[in-house]
Amino acid sequence: MEIRDAAPVAPNDDEVRLVVAWCGICGTDLHIFHGRMDKRVAIPQVIGHEMSGTVVEVGRKVTNWQPGDRVVVRPLDWCGDCPACRAGHSHVCMNLKFMGIDSIGAFQESWTVKARTLHRVPDNLDLKTAALVEPLAVACHDVRTAELAPNEFALVQGAGPIGLLIALVARAQGIRVLLSEINPNRLALARQLGFEAVNPMETDLVALVNERTDGAGADALFEVTASMPGAASMTQTVRVRGKIVLVGIFSTPAPVDLHRFFWRELRLLGARLYTPDDFDQALALADTGNMPLDCVITNTFPLDQIQTAFASLAGNPTAVKTLIQCSQS
């Protein structure tokens, strides 16, 4: 990573220019940093998408935003013409460009984006916390996909940033949550947040889930580890006609017990990105002040130390969410 000078980009008719306040580093950003997405990302590239900021300039045809508005960006650029978009599923557009990966992102002071991607930050929500709205919207979409009712039981495999946020969103909806995680630091944080959390290498997870559910199994399992052991074990703890929500991204085929799917009539649900409603729900949850989002932030760095910030995350077992302060906005 390196810092370069760049002139602000004036907005087109349907765009706005933002001053970026904060931008979080996510797992995809780390994959880009380590060169694992060179076939997709054109170098040099400004990346980053978990952001908050302030509108400073609006395009000629933009009427619903004005300078001074505090916003977050839903970083999806959809075509509007493909079958998915026509069916109302623009978040999984067949020609989707993800901003900060396929196009210029938010690790910069000034970012020009389409006005249709903006969501308003509530007055009482500070911009530092608002930078967590994008990953929180991911969690909202994941929990929405599971269609759980209050007092149902969910197992979350993986207590990284998204796993913890899934647990927080589920708990806020009255769902009982158990977290499974092998990292002792993340286990400690999950317990600090008030969750029951266990190491599956030290605990008989099947027996524990059965104990918590009177032998039925979990109503839903969220697979967030994207690991081969996670895929291999995910069918073992789910009740008859229970649901497995696939959140982690598997780059290679994984072992799955298909007989268990048949035997218990399990349902496998993919959950990708988020809809506008998920962003609105995330903003509303963050605005309540009841979500301990600050606990997820473990480090902050100024923009001119972004190389240090990325390098410090390599193999760091204590890091959860690192934020970059892109300006003083």
PDB file of N, CA, C and O in Angstrom, residues 6 14 27-28 61 72-73 80 85 88 93 103 112 131 146 185 192 196 198 204 231 239 279 284 290 315 321 323 329:
ATOM      1  N   ALA A   6      -4.104  12.870  -5.138  1.00  0.00           N
ATOM      2  CA  ALA A   6      -5.094  12.765  -6.212  1.00  0.00           C
ATOM      3  C   ALA A   6      -6.059  13.927  -6.112  1.00  0.00           C
ATOM      4  O   ALA A   6      -6.426  14.348  -5.007  1.00  0.00           O
ATOM      5  N   ASP A  14     -25.703  12.281 -11.612  1.00  0.00           N
ATOM      6  CA  ASP A  14     -26.374  11.400 -10.654  1.00  0.00           C
ATOM      7  C   ASP A  14     -25.450  10.967  -9.518  1.00  0.00           C
ATOM      8  O   ASP A  14     -25.725   9.978  -8.832  1.00  0.00           O
ATOM      9  N   GLY A  27     -12.006  -8.899   5.428  1.00  0.00           N
ATOM     10  CA  GLY A  27     -11.239 -10.043   4.965  1.00  0.00           C
ATOM     11  C   GLY A  27     -10.934  -9.986   3.481  1.00  0.00           C
ATOM     12  O   GLY A  27      -9.846 -10.388   3.039  1.00  0.00           O
ATOM     13  N   THR A  28     -11.868  -9.458   2.688  1.00  0.00           N
ATOM     14  CA  THR A  28     -11.625  -9.334   1.252  1.00  0.00           C
ATOM     15  C   THR A  28     -10.485  -8.362   0.979  1.00  0.00           C
ATOM     16  O   THR A  28      -9.647  -8.596   0.102  1.00  0.00           O
ATOM     17  N   LYS A  61     -28.444  16.551 -11.019  1.00  0.00           N
ATOM     18  CA  LYS A  61     -29.762  15.926 -10.939  1.00  0.00           C
ATOM     19  C   LYS A  61     -30.045  15.283  -9.581  1.00  0.00           C
ATOM     20  O   LYS A  61     -31.082  14.629  -9.409  1.00  0.00           O
ATOM     21  N   VAL A  72     -23.517   6.567   4.814  1.00  0.00           N
ATOM     22  CA  VAL A  72     -22.722   5.379   4.506  1.00  0.00           C
ATOM     23  C   VAL A  72     -23.072   4.966   3.078  1.00  0.00           C
ATOM     24  O   VAL A  72     -24.141   5.329   2.564  1.00  0.00           O
ATOM     25  N   VAL A  73     -22.186   4.218   2.457  1.00  0.00           N
ATOM     26  CA  VAL A  73     -22.380   3.774   1.078  1.00  0.00           C
ATOM     27  C   VAL A  73     -22.647   2.276   1.061  1.00  0.00           C
ATOM     28  O   VAL A  73     -21.917   1.501   1.688  1.00  0.00           O
ATOM     29  N   GLY A  80     -29.243  -3.259 -13.452  1.00  0.00           N
ATOM     30  CA  GLY A  80     -30.658  -2.953 -13.600  1.00  0.00           C
ATOM     31  C   GLY A  80     -31.337  -3.669 -14.749  1.00  0.00           C
ATOM     32  O   GLY A  80     -32.563  -3.576 -14.893  1.00  0.00           O
ATOM     33  N   CYS A  85     -31.672  -8.530 -11.593  1.00  0.00           N
ATOM     34  CA  CYS A  85     -32.153  -7.172 -11.318  1.00  0.00           C
ATOM     35  C   CYS A  85     -33.633  -7.038 -11.653  1.00  0.00           C
ATOM     36  O   CYS A  85     -34.399  -6.433 -10.879  1.00  0.00           O
ATOM     37  N   GLY A  88     -35.855  -8.142  -9.040  1.00  0.00           N
ATOM     38  CA  GLY A  88     -35.801  -7.414  -7.780  1.00  0.00           C
ATOM     39  C   GLY A  88     -34.651  -7.801  -6.878  1.00  0.00           C
ATOM     40  O   GLY A  88     -34.657  -7.471  -5.691  1.00  0.00           O
ATOM     41  N   CYS A  93     -26.924  -8.968  -8.654  1.00  0.00           N
ATOM     42  CA  CYS A  93     -26.906  -8.667 -10.084  1.00  0.00           C
ATOM     43  C   CYS A  93     -25.899  -9.561 -10.801  1.00  0.00           C
ATOM     44  O   CYS A  93     -24.786  -9.788 -10.301  1.00  0.00           O
ATOM     45  N   SER A 103     -14.055  -1.525  -8.705  1.00  0.00           N
ATOM     46  CA  SER A 103     -13.911  -0.110  -9.035  1.00  0.00           C
ATOM     47  C   SER A 103     -13.303   0.603  -7.829  1.00  0.00           C
ATOM     48  O   SER A 103     -13.081  -0.004  -6.777  1.00  0.00           O
ATOM     49  N   THR A 112     -16.099   9.760  -4.933  1.00  0.00           N
ATOM     50  CA  THR A 112     -17.269  10.126  -5.724  1.00  0.00           C
ATOM     51  C   THR A 112     -18.029   8.866  -6.108  1.00  0.00           C
ATOM     52  O   THR A 112     -17.455   7.950  -6.704  1.00  0.00           O
ATOM     53  N   ALA A 131     -19.116   3.328  10.489  1.00  0.00           N
ATOM     54  CA  ALA A 131     -18.276   2.562   9.567  1.00  0.00           C
ATOM     55  C   ALA A 131     -18.481   1.057   9.715  1.00  0.00           C
ATOM     56  O   ALA A 131     -18.051   0.284   8.852  1.00  0.00           O
ATOM     57  N   ALA A 146     -32.177 -16.678   7.423  1.00  0.00           N
ATOM     58  CA  ALA A 146     -32.491 -17.858   8.244  1.00  0.00           C
ATOM     59  C   ALA A 146     -33.949 -17.910   8.669  1.00  0.00           C
ATOM     60  O   ALA A 146     -34.449 -18.979   9.049  1.00  0.00           O
ATOM     61  N   ASN A 185      -8.695 -15.678  21.724  1.00  0.00           N
ATOM     62  CA  ASN A 185      -8.970 -14.252  21.883  1.00  0.00           C
ATOM     63  C   ASN A 185     -10.398 -13.924  21.452  1.00  0.00           C
ATOM     64  O   ASN A 185     -11.097 -13.147  22.113  1.00  0.00           O
ATOM     65  N   GLN A 192     -17.171 -12.041  26.608  1.00  0.00           N
ATOM     66  CA  GLN A 192     -17.278 -10.686  27.157  1.00  0.00           C
ATOM     67  C   GLN A 192     -18.573 -10.021  26.700  1.00  0.00           C
ATOM     68  O   GLN A 192     -19.174  -9.233  27.444  1.00  0.00           O
ATOM     69  N   GLU A 196     -22.627 -17.533  25.085  1.00  0.00           N
ATOM     70  CA  GLU A 196     -22.017 -18.827  25.339  1.00  0.00           C
ATOM     71  C   GLU A 196     -21.164 -19.157  24.121  1.00  0.00           C
ATOM     72  O   GLU A 196     -21.655 -19.150  22.988  1.00  0.00           O
ATOM     73  N   VAL A 198     -17.768 -21.689  22.716  1.00  0.00           N
ATOM     74  CA  VAL A 198     -16.941 -22.852  23.022  1.00  0.00           C
ATOM     75  C   VAL A 198     -15.968 -23.124  21.889  1.00  0.00           C
ATOM     76  O   VAL A 198     -16.199 -22.722  20.738  1.00  0.00           O
ATOM     77  N   ASP A 204     -17.550 -31.256  22.907  1.00  0.00           N
ATOM     78  CA  ASP A 204     -18.392 -32.056  22.026  1.00  0.00           C
ATOM     79  C   ASP A 204     -19.568 -31.176  21.616  1.00  0.00           C
ATOM     80  O   ASP A 204     -20.557 -31.040  22.338  1.00  0.00           O
ATOM     81  N   ALA A 231     -17.216 -26.982   7.066  1.00  0.00           N
ATOM     82  CA  ALA A 231     -18.141 -27.554   6.086  1.00  0.00           C
ATOM     83  C   ALA A 231     -18.471 -29.006   6.418  1.00  0.00           C
ATOM     84  O   ALA A 231     -19.623 -29.444   6.294  1.00  0.00           O
ATOM     85  N   ARG A 239     -31.256 -29.478  13.412  1.00  0.00           N
ATOM     86  CA  ARG A 239     -32.457 -30.295  13.613  1.00  0.00           C
ATOM     87  C   ARG A 239     -33.061 -30.765  12.284  1.00  0.00           C
ATOM     88  O   ARG A 239     -32.682 -30.301  11.205  1.00  0.00           O
ATOM     89  N   PHE A 279     -29.444  -2.684   4.996  1.00  0.00           N
ATOM     90  CA  PHE A 279     -28.702  -1.491   5.407  1.00  0.00           C
ATOM     91  C   PHE A 279     -29.539  -0.631   6.357  1.00  0.00           C
ATOM     92  O   PHE A 279     -29.038  -0.132   7.373  1.00  0.00           O
ATOM     93  N   ALA A 284     -30.607   1.229  11.893  1.00  0.00           N
ATOM     94  CA  ALA A 284     -31.538   1.337  13.007  1.00  0.00           C
ATOM     95  C   ALA A 284     -30.999   0.629  14.245  1.00  0.00           C
ATOM     96  O   ALA A 284     -31.098   1.150  15.367  1.00  0.00           O
ATOM     97  N   ASN A 290     -27.840   0.011  21.745  1.00  0.00           N
ATOM     98  CA  ASN A 290     -27.854  -1.237  22.514  1.00  0.00           C
ATOM     99  C   ASN A 290     -26.922  -2.298  21.938  1.00  0.00           C
ATOM    100  O   ASN A 290     -26.752  -3.347  22.550  1.00  0.00           O
ATOM    101  N   GLY A 315      -1.631 -12.635  10.470  1.00  0.00           N
ATOM    102  CA  GLY A 315      -1.385 -13.579  11.550  1.00  0.00           C
ATOM    103  C   GLY A 315      -1.627 -13.021  12.936  1.00  0.00           C
ATOM    104  O   GLY A 315      -1.133 -13.580  13.916  1.00  0.00           O
ATOM    105  N   LYS A 321     -11.672  -5.998  14.263  1.00  0.00           N
ATOM    106  CA  LYS A 321     -11.949  -5.013  13.221  1.00  0.00           C
ATOM    107  C   LYS A 321     -11.003  -3.828  13.365  1.00  0.00           C
ATOM    108  O   LYS A 321     -10.911  -3.212  14.421  1.00  0.00           O
ATOM    109  N   LEU A 323     -10.036  -0.049  11.828  1.00  0.00           N
ATOM    110  CA  LEU A 323     -10.573   1.067  11.067  1.00  0.00           C
ATOM    111  C   LEU A 323      -9.454   2.013  10.666  1.00  0.00           C
ATOM    112  O   LEU A 323      -8.504   2.235  11.417  1.00  0.00           O
ATOM    113  N   SER A 329     -13.332  14.407   8.993  1.00  0.00           N
ATOM    114  CA  SER A 329     -14.756  14.723   8.807  1.00  0.00           C
ATOM    115  C   SER A 329     -15.595  14.136   9.941  1.00  0.00           C
ATOM    116  O   SER A 329     -15.352  13.018  10.371  1.00  0.00           O
TER     117      SER A 329
END
